[in-house]
Coordinates of C-alpha atoms in Angstrom, one line a residue:
X321 CA 6.8 20.5 -57.6
X322 CA 3.7 20.7 -59.7
X323 CA 1.6 23.6 -60.9
X324 CA -2.1 24.2 -59.9
X325 CA -4.6 25.4 -62.4
X326 CA -3.9 29.0 -61.6
X327 CA -0.2 28.6 -62.3
X328 CA 0.9 28.6 -58.7
X329 CA 3.5 26.2 -57.4
X330 CA 2.1 23.4 -55.2
X331 CA 4.4 21.6 -52.8
X332 CA 3.7 17.9 -52.2
X333 CA 4.7 16.1 -49.0
X334 CA 7.4 13.6 -49.3
X335 CA 6.9 10.1 -47.9
X336 CA 9.1 11.1 -44.9
X337 CA 6.9 14.2 -44.3
X338 CA 3.7 12.1 -44.5
X339 CA 5.2 9.5 -42.2
X340 CA 6.3 12.1 -39.6
X341 CA 2.8 13.6 -39.5
X342 CA 1.2 10.1 -39.0
X343 CA 3.7 9.4 -36.2
X344 CA 2.9 12.7 -34.4
X345 CA -0.8 11.9 -34.7
X346 CA -0.4 8.4 -33.4
X347 CA 1.8 9.6 -30.4
X348 CA -0.8 12.3 -29.6
X349 CA -3.7 9.8 -29.7
X350 CA -1.7 7.5 -27.5
X351 CA -1.1 10.2 -25.0
X352 CA -4.8 11.1 -24.9
X353 CA -5.8 7.4 -24.4
X354 CA -3.2 7.1 -21.6
X355 CA -4.6 10.3 -19.9
X356 CA -8.1 9.1 -20.2
X357 CA -7.4 5.6 -18.9
X358 CA -5.5 7.0 -15.9
X359 CA -8.4 9.5 -15.4
X360 CA -6.0 12.1 -14.1
X361 CA -5.9 15.8 -14.7
X362 CA -2.1 15.7 -14.1
X363 CA -1.8 14.5 -17.7
X364 CA -3.4 17.6 -19.1
X365 CA -3.4 18.5 -22.0
X366 CA -3.1 14.8 -22.8
X367 CA -6.0 13.8 -20.7
X368 CA -9.5 14.9 -19.7
X369 CA -10.3 17.8 -17.4
X370 CA -12.6 15.3 -15.5
X371 CA -14.4 17.9 -13.4
X372 CA -16.3 19.0 -16.5
X373 CA -17.0 15.5 -17.9
X374 CA -20.1 14.6 -16.0
X375 CA -23.6 15.8 -14.9
X376 CA -24.9 15.5 -11.4
X377 CA -27.7 13.1 -10.6
X378 CA -30.9 14.4 -9.0
X379 CA -30.1 12.6 -5.7
X380 CA -26.4 13.1 -5.1
X381 CA -23.8 14.6 -2.8
X382 CA -21.7 17.4 -4.1
X383 CA -18.3 17.9 -2.5
X384 CA -16.5 21.2 -2.6
X385 CA -12.9 21.3 -1.4
X386 CA -11.5 24.5 0.1
X387 CA -8.7 25.7 2.4
X388 CA -9.5 28.0 5.3
X389 CA -6.7 30.0 6.9
X390 CA -6.2 31.8 10.3
X391 CA -4.0 34.9 9.7
X392 CA -1.5 36.6 12.0
X393 CA -4.1 39.4 12.2
X394 CA -6.5 36.9 13.9
X395 CA -9.0 36.7 11.1
X396 CA -10.2 33.5 9.4
X397 CA -10.4 33.6 5.6
X398 CA -11.0 31.2 2.7
X399 CA -7.7 30.9 0.7
X400 CA -8.2 32.1 -2.9
X401 CA -7.3 28.9 -4.7
X402 CA -6.0 30.3 -8.0
X403 CA -2.7 31.4 -9.4
X404 CA -3.2 35.0 -8.4
X405 CA -4.2 34.1 -4.8
X406 CA -2.0 31.4 -3.3
X407 CA -0.3 30.3 -6.5
X408 CA -2.1 27.0 -6.6
X409 CA -5.4 26.1 -8.4
X410 CA -8.4 24.5 -6.7
X411 CA -8.1 21.5 -9.2
X412 CA -4.6 20.9 -7.9
X413 CA -5.7 20.8 -4.3
X414 CA -8.7 18.5 -5.1
X415 CA -6.4 16.2 -7.1
X416 CA -3.9 16.0 -4.2
X417 CA -6.4 16.0 -1.3
X418 CA -5.6 12.4 -0.4
X419 CA -1.9 13.2 -0.3
X420 CA -2.6 16.3 1.8
X421 CA -4.7 14.3 4.3
X422 CA -1.7 11.8 4.7
X423 CA 0.8 14.6 4.9
X424 CA -0.7 18.0 6.0
X425 CA 2.8 19.6 5.7
X426 CA 2.0 19.9 1.9
X427 CA -0.2 22.8 2.9
X428 CA 3.0 24.8 3.7
X429 CA 3.3 25.4 0.0
X430 CA 0.0 27.2 0.0
X431 CA 1.1 29.5 2.9
X432 CA 4.4 30.1 1.2
X433 CA 2.8 31.0 -2.1
X434 CA 0.4 33.4 -0.4
X435 CA 3.2 35.1 1.5
X436 CA 5.4 35.4 -1.7
X437 CA 2.6 36.8 -3.8
X438 CA 1.1 39.1 -1.1
X439 CA 3.9 40.4 1.2
X440 CA 1.8 43.3 2.3
X441 CA -1.2 41.1 3.5
X442 CA -1.6 39.2 6.8
X443 CA 0.3 35.9 6.8
X444 CA -1.3 32.5 7.2
X445 CA -0.5 30.9 10.6
X446 CA -2.9 27.9 10.4
X447 CA -4.5 26.1 7.4
X448 CA -7.3 23.6 7.2
X449 CA -8.3 21.5 4.2
X450 CA -12.1 21.3 4.4
X451 CA -14.6 19.4 2.4
X452 CA -18.1 20.9 2.2
X453 CA -20.8 18.5 1.2
X454 CA -24.2 19.5 -0.2
X455 CA -26.9 16.9 -0.5
X456 CA -29.3 17.0 -3.4
X457 CA -32.7 15.4 -3.2
X458 CA -34.8 15.4 -6.5
X459 CA -32.4 18.0 -7.9
X460 CA -32.8 20.4 -5.0
X461 CA -30.4 21.3 -2.2
X462 CA -31.5 19.6 1.0
X463 CA -30.4 21.7 4.0
X464 CA -27.1 23.5 4.5
X465 CA -23.8 22.0 3.5
X466 CA -21.9 20.0 6.1
X467 CA -18.2 20.7 6.6
X468 CA -15.5 18.2 7.5
X469 CA -11.9 19.2 8.3
X470 CA -9.7 16.8 6.5
X471 CA -6.3 18.1 7.5
X472 CA -4.8 20.9 9.7
X473 CA -1.4 22.5 9.4
X474 CA 0.4 25.0 11.7
X475 CA 2.4 27.2 9.3
X476 CA 6.2 27.3 9.7
X477 CA 7.7 30.8 9.4

């Protein structure tokens, strides 16, 4: 230990302490590079939240993924894709949309999450994974969005 000019004790890092900090930094940087190369939000916080990493060109298509539900009360509603709603975030659905298209039974988890979190609300009996596409021309919306049903699931009770 040494003393500073004000007479307070100063603790210096040992070579092992310095080495440990360098090792932690190298591992953290390696995890960030891995997440960036894989371009997957599944690696968060060791990877980019890619939906915020780009701007939209003036002439582009903007896709918006949502889940629509028919309830046991006979109404059609958009499923709130957040932790408080169905227990799953929109980013998770978007990241797994290809898997859901191949196996629509994955939507059962959305219905189960809704029923568990909202036992007093109407239950979902049918779910549809939908992609709404908005076309931009010269930076302006060109017509209404088009919708495409990507997957349908009849909910098991």
